[in-house]
XYZ file of C-alpha atoms in Angstrom:
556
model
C -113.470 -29.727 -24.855
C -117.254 -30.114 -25.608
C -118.998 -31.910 -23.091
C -120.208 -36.157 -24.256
C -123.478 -37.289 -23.108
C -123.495 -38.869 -19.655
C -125.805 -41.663 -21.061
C -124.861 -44.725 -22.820
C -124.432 -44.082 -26.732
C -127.404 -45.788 -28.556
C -127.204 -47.607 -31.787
C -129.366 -45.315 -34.498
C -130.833 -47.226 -36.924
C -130.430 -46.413 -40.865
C -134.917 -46.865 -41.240
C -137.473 -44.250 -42.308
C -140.000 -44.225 -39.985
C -142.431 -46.321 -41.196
C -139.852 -49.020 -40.958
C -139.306 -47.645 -37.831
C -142.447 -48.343 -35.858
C -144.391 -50.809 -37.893
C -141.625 -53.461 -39.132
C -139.957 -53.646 -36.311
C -138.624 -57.461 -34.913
C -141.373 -59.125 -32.139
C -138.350 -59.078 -29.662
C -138.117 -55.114 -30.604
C -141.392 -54.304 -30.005
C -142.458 -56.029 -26.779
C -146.108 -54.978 -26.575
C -149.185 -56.956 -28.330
C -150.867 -56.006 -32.098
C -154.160 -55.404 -29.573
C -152.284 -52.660 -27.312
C -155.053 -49.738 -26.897
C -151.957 -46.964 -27.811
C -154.298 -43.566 -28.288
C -157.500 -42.999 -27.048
C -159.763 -39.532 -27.041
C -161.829 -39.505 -24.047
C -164.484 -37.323 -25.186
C -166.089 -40.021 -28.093
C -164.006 -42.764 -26.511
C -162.749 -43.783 -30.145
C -159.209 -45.239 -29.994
C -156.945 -46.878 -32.096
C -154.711 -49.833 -31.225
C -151.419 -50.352 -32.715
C -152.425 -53.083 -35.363
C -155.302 -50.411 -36.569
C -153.098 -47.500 -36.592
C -150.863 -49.352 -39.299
C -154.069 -50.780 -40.831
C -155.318 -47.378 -41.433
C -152.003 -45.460 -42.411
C -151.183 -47.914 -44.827
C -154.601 -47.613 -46.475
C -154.475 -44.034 -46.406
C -150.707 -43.932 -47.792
C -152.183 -46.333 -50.812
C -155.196 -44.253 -50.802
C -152.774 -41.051 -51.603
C -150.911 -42.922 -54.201
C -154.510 -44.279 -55.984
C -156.073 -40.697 -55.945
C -153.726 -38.559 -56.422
C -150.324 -39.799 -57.596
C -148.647 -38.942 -54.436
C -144.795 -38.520 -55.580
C -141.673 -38.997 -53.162
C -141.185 -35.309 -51.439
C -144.617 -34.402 -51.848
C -146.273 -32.167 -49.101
C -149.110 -32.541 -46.786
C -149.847 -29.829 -44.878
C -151.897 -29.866 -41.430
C -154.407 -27.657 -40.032
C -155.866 -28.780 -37.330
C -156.072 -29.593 -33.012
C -154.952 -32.815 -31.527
C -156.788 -36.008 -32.986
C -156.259 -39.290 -32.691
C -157.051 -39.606 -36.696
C -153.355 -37.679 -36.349
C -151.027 -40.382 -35.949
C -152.002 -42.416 -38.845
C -152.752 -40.124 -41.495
C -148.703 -39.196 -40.553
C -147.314 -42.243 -41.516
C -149.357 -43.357 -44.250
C -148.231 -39.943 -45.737
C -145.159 -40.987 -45.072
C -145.529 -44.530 -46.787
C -146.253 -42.872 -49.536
C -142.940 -40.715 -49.256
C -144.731 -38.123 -48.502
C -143.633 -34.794 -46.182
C -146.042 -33.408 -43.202
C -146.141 -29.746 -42.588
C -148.096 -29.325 -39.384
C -149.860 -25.226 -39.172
C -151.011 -24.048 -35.891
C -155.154 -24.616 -36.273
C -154.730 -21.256 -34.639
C -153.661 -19.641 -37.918
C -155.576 -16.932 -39.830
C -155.918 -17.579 -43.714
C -152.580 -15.513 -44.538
C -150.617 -16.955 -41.884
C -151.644 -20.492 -43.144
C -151.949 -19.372 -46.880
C -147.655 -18.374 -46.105
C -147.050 -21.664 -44.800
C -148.666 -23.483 -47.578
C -146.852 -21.810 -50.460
C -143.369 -21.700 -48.489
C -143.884 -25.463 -47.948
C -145.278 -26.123 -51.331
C -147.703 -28.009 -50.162
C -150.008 -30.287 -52.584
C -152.817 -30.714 -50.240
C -154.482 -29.884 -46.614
C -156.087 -32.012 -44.257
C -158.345 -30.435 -41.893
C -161.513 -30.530 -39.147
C -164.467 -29.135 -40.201
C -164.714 -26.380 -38.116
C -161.703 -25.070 -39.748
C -162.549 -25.162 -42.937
C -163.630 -21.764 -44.188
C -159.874 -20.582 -42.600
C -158.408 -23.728 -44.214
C -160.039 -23.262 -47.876
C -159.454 -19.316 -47.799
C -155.585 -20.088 -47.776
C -155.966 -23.065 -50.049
C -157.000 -20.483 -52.343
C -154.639 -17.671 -52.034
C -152.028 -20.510 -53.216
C -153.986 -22.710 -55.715
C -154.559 -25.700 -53.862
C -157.559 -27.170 -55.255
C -160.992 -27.976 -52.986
C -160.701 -31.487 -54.106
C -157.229 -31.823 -52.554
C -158.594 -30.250 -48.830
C -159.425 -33.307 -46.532
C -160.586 -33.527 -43.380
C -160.449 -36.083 -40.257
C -162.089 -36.040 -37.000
C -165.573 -37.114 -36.099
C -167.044 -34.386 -38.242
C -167.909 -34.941 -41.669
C -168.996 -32.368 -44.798
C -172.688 -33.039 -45.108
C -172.756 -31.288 -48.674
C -169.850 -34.014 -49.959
C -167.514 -31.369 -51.545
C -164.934 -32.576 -49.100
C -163.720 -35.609 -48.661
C -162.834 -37.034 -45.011
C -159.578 -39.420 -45.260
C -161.465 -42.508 -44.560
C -162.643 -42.060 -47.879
C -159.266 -40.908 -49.415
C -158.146 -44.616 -48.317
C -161.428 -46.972 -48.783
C -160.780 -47.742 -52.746
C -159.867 -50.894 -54.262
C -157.046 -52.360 -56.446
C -154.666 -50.609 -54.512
C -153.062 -53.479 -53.619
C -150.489 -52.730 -56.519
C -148.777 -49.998 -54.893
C -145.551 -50.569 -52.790
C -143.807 -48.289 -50.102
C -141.757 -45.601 -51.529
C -138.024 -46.116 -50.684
C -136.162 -43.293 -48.968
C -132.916 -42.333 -47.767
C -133.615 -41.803 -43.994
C -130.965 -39.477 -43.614
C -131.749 -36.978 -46.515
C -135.218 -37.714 -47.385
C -137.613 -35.369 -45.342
C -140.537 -36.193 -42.863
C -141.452 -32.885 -41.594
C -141.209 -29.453 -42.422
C -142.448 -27.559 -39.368
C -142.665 -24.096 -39.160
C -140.316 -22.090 -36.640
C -140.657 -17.904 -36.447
C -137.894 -15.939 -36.977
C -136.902 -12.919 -35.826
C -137.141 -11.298 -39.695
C -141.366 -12.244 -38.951
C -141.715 -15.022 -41.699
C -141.559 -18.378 -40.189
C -138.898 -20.583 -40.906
C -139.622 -24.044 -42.351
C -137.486 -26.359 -39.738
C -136.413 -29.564 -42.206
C -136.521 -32.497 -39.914
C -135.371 -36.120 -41.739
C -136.592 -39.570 -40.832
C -133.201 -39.907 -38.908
C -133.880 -37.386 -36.919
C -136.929 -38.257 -35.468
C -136.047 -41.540 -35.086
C -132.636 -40.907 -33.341
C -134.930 -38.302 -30.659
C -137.573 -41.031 -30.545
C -134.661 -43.479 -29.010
C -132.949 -40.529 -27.130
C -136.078 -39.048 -25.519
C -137.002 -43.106 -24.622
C -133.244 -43.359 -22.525
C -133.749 -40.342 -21.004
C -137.109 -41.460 -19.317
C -134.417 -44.433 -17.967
C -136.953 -46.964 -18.066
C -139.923 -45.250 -15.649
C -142.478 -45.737 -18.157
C -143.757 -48.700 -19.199
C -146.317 -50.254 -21.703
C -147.513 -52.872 -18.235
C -147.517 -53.258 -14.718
C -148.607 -50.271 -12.197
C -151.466 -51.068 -9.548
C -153.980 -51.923 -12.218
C -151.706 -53.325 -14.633
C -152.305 -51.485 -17.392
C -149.075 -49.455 -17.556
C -148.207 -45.808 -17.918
C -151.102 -43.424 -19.436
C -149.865 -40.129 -20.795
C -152.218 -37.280 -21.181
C -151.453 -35.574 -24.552
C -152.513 -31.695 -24.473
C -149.133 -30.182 -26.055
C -150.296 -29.691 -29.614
C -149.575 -32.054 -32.477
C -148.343 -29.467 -34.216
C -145.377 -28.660 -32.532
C -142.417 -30.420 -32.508
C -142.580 -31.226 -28.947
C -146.084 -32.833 -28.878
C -145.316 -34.659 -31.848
C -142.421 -36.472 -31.211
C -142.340 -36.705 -27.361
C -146.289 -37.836 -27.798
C -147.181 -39.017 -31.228
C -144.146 -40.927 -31.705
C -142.837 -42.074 -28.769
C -146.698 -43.973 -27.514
C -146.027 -45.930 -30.579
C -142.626 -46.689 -30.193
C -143.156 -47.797 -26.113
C -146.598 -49.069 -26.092
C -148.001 -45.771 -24.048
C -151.388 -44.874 -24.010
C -152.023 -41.868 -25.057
C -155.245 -39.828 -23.856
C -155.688 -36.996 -26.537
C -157.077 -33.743 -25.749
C -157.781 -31.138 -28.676
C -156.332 -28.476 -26.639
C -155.736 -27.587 -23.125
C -158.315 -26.880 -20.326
C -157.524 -27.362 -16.753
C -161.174 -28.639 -15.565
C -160.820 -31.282 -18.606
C -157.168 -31.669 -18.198
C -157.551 -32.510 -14.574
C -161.122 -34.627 -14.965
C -159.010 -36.676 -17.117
C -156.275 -37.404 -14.980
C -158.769 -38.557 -12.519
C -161.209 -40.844 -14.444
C -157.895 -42.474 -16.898
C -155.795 -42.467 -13.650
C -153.293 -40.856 -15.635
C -149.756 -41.605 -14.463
C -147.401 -39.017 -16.871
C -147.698 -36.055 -18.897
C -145.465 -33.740 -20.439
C -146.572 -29.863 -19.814
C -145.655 -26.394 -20.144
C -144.924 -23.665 -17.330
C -148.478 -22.157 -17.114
C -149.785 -25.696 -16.621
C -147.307 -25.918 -13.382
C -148.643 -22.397 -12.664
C -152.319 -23.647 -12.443
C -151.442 -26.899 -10.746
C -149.874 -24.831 -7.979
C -152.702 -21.859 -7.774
C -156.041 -22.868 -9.086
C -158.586 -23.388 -6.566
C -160.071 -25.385 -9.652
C -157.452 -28.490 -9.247
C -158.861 -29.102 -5.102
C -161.944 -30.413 -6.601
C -160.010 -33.245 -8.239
C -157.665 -36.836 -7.543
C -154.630 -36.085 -8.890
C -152.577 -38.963 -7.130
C -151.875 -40.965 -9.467
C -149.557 -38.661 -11.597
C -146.037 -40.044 -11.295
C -144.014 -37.181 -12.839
C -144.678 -34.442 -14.884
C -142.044 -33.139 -17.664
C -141.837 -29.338 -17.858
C -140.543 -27.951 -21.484
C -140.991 -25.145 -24.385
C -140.099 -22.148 -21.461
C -137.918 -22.094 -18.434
C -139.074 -23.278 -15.221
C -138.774 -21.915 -11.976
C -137.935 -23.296 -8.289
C -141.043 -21.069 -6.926
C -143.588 -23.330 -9.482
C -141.586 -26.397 -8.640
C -141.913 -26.283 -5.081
C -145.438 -24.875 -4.905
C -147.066 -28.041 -7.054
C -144.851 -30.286 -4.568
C -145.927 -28.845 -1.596
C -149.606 -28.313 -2.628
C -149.575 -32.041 -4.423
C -146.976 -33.945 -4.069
C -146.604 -34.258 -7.624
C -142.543 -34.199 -8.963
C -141.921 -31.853 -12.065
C -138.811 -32.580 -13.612
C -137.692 -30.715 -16.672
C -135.903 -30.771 -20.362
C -135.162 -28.773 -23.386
C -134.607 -28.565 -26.366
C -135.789 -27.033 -30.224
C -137.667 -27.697 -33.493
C -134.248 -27.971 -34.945
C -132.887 -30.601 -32.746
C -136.562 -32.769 -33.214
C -136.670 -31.895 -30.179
C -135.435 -33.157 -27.312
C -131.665 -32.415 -25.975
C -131.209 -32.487 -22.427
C -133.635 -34.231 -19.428
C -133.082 -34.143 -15.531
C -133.021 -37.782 -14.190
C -136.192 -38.334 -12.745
C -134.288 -39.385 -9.150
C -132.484 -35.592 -9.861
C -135.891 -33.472 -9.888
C -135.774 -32.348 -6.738
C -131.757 -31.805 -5.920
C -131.499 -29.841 -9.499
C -134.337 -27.475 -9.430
C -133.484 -25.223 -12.375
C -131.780 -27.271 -14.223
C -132.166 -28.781 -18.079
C -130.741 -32.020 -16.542
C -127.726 -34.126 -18.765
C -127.405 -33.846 -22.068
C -129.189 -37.355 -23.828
C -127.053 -39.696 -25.785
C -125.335 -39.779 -28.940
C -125.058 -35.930 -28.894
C -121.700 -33.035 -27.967
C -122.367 -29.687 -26.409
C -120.451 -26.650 -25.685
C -120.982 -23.270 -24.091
C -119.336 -20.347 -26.692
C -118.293 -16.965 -26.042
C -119.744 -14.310 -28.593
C -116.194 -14.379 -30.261
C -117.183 -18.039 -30.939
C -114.370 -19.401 -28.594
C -115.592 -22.208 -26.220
C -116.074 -21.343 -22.231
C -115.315 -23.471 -19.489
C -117.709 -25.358 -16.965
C -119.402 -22.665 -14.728
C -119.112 -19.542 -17.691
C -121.805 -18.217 -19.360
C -122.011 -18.965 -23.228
C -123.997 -19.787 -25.810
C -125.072 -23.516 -26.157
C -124.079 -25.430 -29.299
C -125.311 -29.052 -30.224
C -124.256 -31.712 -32.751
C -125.797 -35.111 -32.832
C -128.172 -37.548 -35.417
C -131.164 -35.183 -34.673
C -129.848 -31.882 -35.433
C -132.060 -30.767 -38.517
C -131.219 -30.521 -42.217
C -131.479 -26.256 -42.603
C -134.223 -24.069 -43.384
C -136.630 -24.690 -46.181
C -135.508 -22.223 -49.587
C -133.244 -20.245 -46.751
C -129.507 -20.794 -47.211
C -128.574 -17.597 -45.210
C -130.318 -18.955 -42.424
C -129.100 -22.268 -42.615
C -125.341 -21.515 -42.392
C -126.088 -18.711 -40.034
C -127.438 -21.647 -37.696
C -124.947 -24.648 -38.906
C -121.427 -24.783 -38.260
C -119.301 -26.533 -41.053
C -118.451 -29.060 -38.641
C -122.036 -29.660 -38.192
C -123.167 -27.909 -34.505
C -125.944 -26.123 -34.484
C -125.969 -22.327 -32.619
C -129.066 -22.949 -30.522
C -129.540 -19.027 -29.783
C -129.593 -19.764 -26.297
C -127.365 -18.624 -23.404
C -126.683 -20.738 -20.191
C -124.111 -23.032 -18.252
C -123.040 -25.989 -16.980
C -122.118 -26.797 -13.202
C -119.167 -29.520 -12.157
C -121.817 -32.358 -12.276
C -123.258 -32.040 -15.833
C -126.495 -30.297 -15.666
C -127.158 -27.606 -18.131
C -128.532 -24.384 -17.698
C -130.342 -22.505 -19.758
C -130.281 -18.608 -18.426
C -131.577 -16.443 -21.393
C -131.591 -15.902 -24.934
C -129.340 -14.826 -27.928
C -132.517 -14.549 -29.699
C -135.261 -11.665 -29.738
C -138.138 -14.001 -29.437
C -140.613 -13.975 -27.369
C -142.115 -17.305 -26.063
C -145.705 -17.490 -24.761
C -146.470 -20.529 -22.981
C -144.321 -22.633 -25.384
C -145.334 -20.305 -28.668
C -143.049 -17.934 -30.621
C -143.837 -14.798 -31.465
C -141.493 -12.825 -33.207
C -141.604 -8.859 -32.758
C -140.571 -8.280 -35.736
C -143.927 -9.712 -37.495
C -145.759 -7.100 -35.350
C -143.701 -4.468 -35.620
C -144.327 -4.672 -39.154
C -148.643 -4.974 -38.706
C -148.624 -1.978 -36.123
C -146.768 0.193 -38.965
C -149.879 -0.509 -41.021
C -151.804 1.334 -38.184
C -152.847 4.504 -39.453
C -152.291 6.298 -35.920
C -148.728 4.808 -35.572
C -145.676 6.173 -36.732
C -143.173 4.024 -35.236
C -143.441 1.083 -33.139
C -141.378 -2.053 -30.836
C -142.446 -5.046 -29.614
C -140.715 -7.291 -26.483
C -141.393 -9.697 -24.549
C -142.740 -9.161 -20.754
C -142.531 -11.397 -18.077
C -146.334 -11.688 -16.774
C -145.694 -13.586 -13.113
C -149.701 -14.416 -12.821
C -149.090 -16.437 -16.157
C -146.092 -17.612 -15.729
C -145.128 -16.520 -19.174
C -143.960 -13.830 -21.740
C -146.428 -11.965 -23.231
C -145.948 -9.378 -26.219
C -145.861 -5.495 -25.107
C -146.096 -3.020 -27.944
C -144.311 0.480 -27.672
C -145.813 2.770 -30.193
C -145.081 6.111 -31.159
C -148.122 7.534 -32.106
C -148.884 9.695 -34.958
C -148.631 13.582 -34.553
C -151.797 14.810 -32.969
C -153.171 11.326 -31.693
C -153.586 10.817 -28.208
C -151.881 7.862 -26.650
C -155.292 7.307 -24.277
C -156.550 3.988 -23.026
C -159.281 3.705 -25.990
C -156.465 4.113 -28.443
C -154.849 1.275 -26.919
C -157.834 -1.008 -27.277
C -157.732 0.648 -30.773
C -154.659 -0.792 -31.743
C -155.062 -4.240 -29.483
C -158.113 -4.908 -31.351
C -156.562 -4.258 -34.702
C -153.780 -6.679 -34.193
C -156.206 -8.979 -33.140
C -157.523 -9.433 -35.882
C -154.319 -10.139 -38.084
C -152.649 -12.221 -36.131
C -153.379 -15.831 -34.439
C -154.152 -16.460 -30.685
C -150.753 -16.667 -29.490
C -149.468 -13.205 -31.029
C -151.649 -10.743 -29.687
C -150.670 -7.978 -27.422
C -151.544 -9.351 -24.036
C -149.090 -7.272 -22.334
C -150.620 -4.199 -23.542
C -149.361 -0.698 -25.319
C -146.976 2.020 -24.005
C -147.239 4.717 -25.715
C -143.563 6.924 -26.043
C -142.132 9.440 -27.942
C -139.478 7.684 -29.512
C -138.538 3.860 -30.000
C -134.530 3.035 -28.849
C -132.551 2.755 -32.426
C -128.761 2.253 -32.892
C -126.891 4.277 -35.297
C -128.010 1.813 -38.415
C -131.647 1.452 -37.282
C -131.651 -1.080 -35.776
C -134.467 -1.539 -32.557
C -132.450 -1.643 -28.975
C -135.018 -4.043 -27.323
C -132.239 -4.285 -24.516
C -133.181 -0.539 -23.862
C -136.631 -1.314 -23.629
C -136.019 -4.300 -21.442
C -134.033 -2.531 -19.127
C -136.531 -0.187 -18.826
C -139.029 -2.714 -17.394
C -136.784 -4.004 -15.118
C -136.345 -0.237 -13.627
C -140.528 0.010 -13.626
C -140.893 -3.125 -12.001
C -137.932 -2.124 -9.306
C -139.807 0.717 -8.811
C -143.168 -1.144 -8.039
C -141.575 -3.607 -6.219
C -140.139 -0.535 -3.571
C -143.545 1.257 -3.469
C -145.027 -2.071 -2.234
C -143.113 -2.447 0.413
C-alpha cells in the first residue's frame, strides 16, 4: 500500500497566489503591514510586506497600462537574486501573467531556447546582463522596448526601461485583477533539462505552489518564527539558492512572505560574504546545498567568523552525506538536517524533523502532508518497506506536464495521477525515505542539471572528435558531480593534454557555468554502445569505480 504522510493533512486553499499572500484574513497573517520581510545587505534596500504589495500591484497595473498584458502571458527572467524579485512576481501574476525564471548564467542560445519554448512576451533583466539578454531577445523577436530591467542599476542611454517605470503611470486605477482558476491557470514555467539536451518547461499552477508553500511551512513544525529569539526580532534566513530555481523560489521567495521571515538576499553564493553575513544579521536559518556543508566543514576561511547563531541548516538539490554532517557538527556545532524533492513537485516532498537530524543521518526525513508515496519495481509493481524501488508521488503540488511535450508528460504522469520521480531509494520501518541513486542519466552539480546528452551533441561539433560520452563523476573535494567527457578522437589526432584544454575551452564557450567539463577528458578508442546505439554510461561508470578502486589500493 503506498505510504500516507506522517503529518497532519492540511486544508489547501482554492486561491491564486496573489490571493494567497496579500488578501489573506488579519488572524491568517499574524505579522504587522511594517514587517522588514527581504532585505539585501550590500545597499541595505529592503522591502516590507505592505511595500512589496504596493509595488507588485503597481507593476501588475503597470503591465496591463503598457502593454495589454493578457491572462497566460509570459514573463521571462534573467537575472541573480534581487530583492526587486519578489514583487515584480506577483504583480505579473496580478496581471495573470506566467514567470519563466532563466539561469542569469545562460549564454544567448540557451536563453534565446527558453524564450521561444516559453513564448515569452517580454524579459526583465540587470544591466549587466543585458547584451546576453537582448542577443536572445533577438534571435526570437522580442522587441527592445519589451526588455526591462530591475536592480539598482539603471540604462543611462534610456532605451530600457527599469520596472519602476513600467509601474509609475497614472489612470491605472481602472484595471482589476485578472481572475484565474488556481488549479489550471499557470504561475511558472521553469525550465528542467532532460536527458534528450533541450530543457523541459516544468508547468507549475498557483495550487501548487501554494499547497508546497503550506507543506514546506508544517514541515519546519513551527521552529521558525516571524518574533521572539534573544533579540526579538525572529528567525533571519540567508537567501543564496538562486531565485531561479524552484527551490530558492518557493522555499525562500514565497515562504518569507507567507511566515513573516526575513530574508537576507545574496546575488549569488560566496563563502567570505555568505559567512560575513551570518555574522553581522545574526542569521539564525538557511537552506543550502552540499558544497556549502563541504566548505562549512573544511575552509580555513569560516574560523575567521561567528557562526553561532545559526539554528539549523536545510541541506537539498544533491544527496548528503554522514561524513559532511558530522564534520560541520563537530567543527561548529551547527545541525544540518535535510529534504528533497523536484521542480515537478514545486518542490518540496519529504523533510527530516528537525529533533531527527542527528539519529537519521542520510535520510530525506517523512514524507510532508497531503501527499502518497511508493517505492516501484522496474516492472512497475510496488516494493515493500526496506526494497529498493523507484519513488512515486501524488499530492496538490505535483505539476501540470511539460510545456508543448505530451510524450514527456505521460512518460512522467501516471493516469491515476503519481508522478515517476526518476529516483531510486527506500524506506526503513519508521518512515524515513531514502534516496540511493538515480533512474535518470543526469548529472547534478551542486544542485544544477546538466544533461550529457546536450554535450554529447556540442563535442560532435568538434572538428577533432568523432565520437563522444559524457557522465557524471563524483569529485569528493567538491562534494559534487562534475561532467567527464570521453571522446574518441578523430583519426590521426592525438589525445594529449593540450587537446584536452582544446576541447574544454571549446565547450566553454557554448555552454553556461554549470555545464562545463570540470571533470576533465578521457580520451578512448571507442564509446560503450548497445546493439541500437544507444550510450552504456553504466559501462563507463563502472569503469570509474574500478580506477578509483585501483587508486584507493595504491594509496594504501
Amino acid at each position: 500500500m503506498p505510504t500516507e504522510s506522517t503529518f497532519p493533512s492540511i486544508p489547501i486553499p482554492d486561491v491564486d497566489l496573489w490571493t494567497f499572500m496579500f488578501e489573506r484574513k488579519p488572524e491568517e497573517r499574524q505579522y504587522p503591514d511594517d514587517r522588514v520581510i527581504y532585505i539585501d545587505p550590500d545597499t541595505k534596500r529592503s522591502y516590507t510586506y505592505a511595500q512589496v504589495r504596493s509595488v507588485a500591484l503597481d507593476f501588475g497595473k503597470g503591465l496591463k497600462a503598457n502593454w495589454g498584458w493578457e491572462k497566460g502571458d509570459v514573463l521571462a527572467f534573467y537575472t541573480p537574486n534581487c530583492i526587486d524579485t519578489p514583487a515584480v512576481t506577483w504583480g505579473t501574476h496580478w496581471a495573470g501573467g506566467v514567470l519563466s525564471p532563466a539561469n542569469p548564467g545562460y549564454t544567448a542560445e540557451e536563453l534565446a531556447f527558453q524564450l521561444k519554448d516559453s513564448g515569452a512576451k517580454a524579459l526583465i533583466t540587470q544591466k549587466p546582463f543585458l547584451s546576453a539578454a537582448r542577443e536572445a531577445c533577438q534571435k526570437v523577436g522580442i522587441p527592445d522596448d519589451r526588455i526591462i530591467l530591475m536592480g539598482d542599476e539603471r540604462d543611462v542611454t534610456g532605451r530600457f526601461k527599469h520596472f519602476s517605470s513600467i509601474r509609475n503611470i497614472s489612470g491605472v486605477s481602472r484595471f482589476r485583477k485578472v481572475k484565474l482558476n488556481p488549479k489550471k491557470d499557470l504561475a511558472f514555467l521553469v525550465y528542467s533539462s532532460g536527458t534528450t539536451g533541450h530543457p523541459k518547461g516544468v508547468m507549475l499552477s498557483h495550487t501548487n505552489i501554494v499547497s508546497n508553500v503550506l507543506m514546506g511551512y508544517q514541515g519546519e513544525g513551527g521552529n521558525l518564527s516571524w518574533k521572539g529569539g534573544k533579540d526579538n526580532q525572529g528567525d533571519r534566513i540567508l537567501a543564496f539558492l538562486p531565485f531561479f530555481h524552484i527551490y530558492g523560489l518557493t522555499c525562500l521567495v514565497h515562504q518569507a512572505l507567507y511566515s513573516g521571515w526575513t530574508l537576507v538576499v545574496m546575488p549569488k553564493f560566496d563563502l567570505e560574504r555568505f559567512c560575513t553575513h551570518i555574522q553581522n544579521y545574526r542569521i539564525t536559518f538557511a537552506y543550502v546545498v552540499p558544497p556549502v556543508v563541504l566548505a562549512l566543514g573544511k575552509s580555513p576561511v569560516v574560523s575567521k567568523y561567528d557562526l553561532s547563531s545559526i539554528r539549523m541548516l536545510n541541506s537539498g538539490a544533491a544527496p548528503l552525506t554522514r561524513d559532511l554532517v558530522e564534520a560541520v557538527w563537530k567543527r561548529l556545532k551547527i545541525p544540518i538536517k535535510q529534504g528533497y524533492g523536484l521542480s515537478e513537485t514545486s518542490p518540496t516532498t519529504h523533510t527530516q524533523r528537525w529533533q531527527d537530524w542527528q539519529a537519521t543521518i542520510g535520510s530525506v526525513g517523512y514524507l510532508l502532508p497531503n501527499q502518497v508515496a511508493k517505492y516501484m519495481s522496474a516492472d512497475e509493481t510496488e516494493v515493500p518497506a526496506g526494497q529498493t524501488g523507484e519513488l512515486w508521488i501524488k499530492g496538490p503540488n505535483i505539476f501540470l506536464g511539460y510545456l508543448n511535450n505530451p510524450a514527456g508528460t505521460a512518460n512522467a504522469l501516471t493516469a491515476d495521477g503519481y508522478f515517476k520521480t526518476g529516483d531510486v531509494g527506500h524506506q526503513d520501518k519508521a518512515g524515513n525515505f531514502f534516496i540511493t541513486d538515480r533512474v535518470k542519466e543526469l548529472i547534478k552539480y551542486k544542485g544544477f542539471q546538466v544533461p550529457p546528452a546536450e554535450l554529447e551533441g556540442l563535442l560532435l561539433g568538434h572538428p577533432d572528435v568523432d565520437d563522444a560520452a559524457v557522465i557524471g563523476v563524483y569529485n569528493a573535494e567538491q562534494a559534487t558531480e562534475v561532467p567527464r567527457a570521453y571522446v574518441v578522437p578523430r583519426k590521426g589526432i592525438e589525445g594529449t593534454k593540450e587537446k584536452e584544454r582544446d576541447i574544454m575551452q571549446w565547450i566553454e564557450k557554448k555552454v553556461a557555468s554549470h555545464k562545463k567539463l570540470r571533470g576533465g577528458v578521457v580520451f578512448v578508442d571507442d564509446v560503450p554502445k548497445s546493439a541500437s546505439g544507444k550510450i552504456l554510461r553504466r559501462v563507463l561508470k563502472e569503469r570509474v569505480l574500478e580506477e578509483q578502486k585501483k587508486a584507493l589500493k595504491a594509496k594504501l
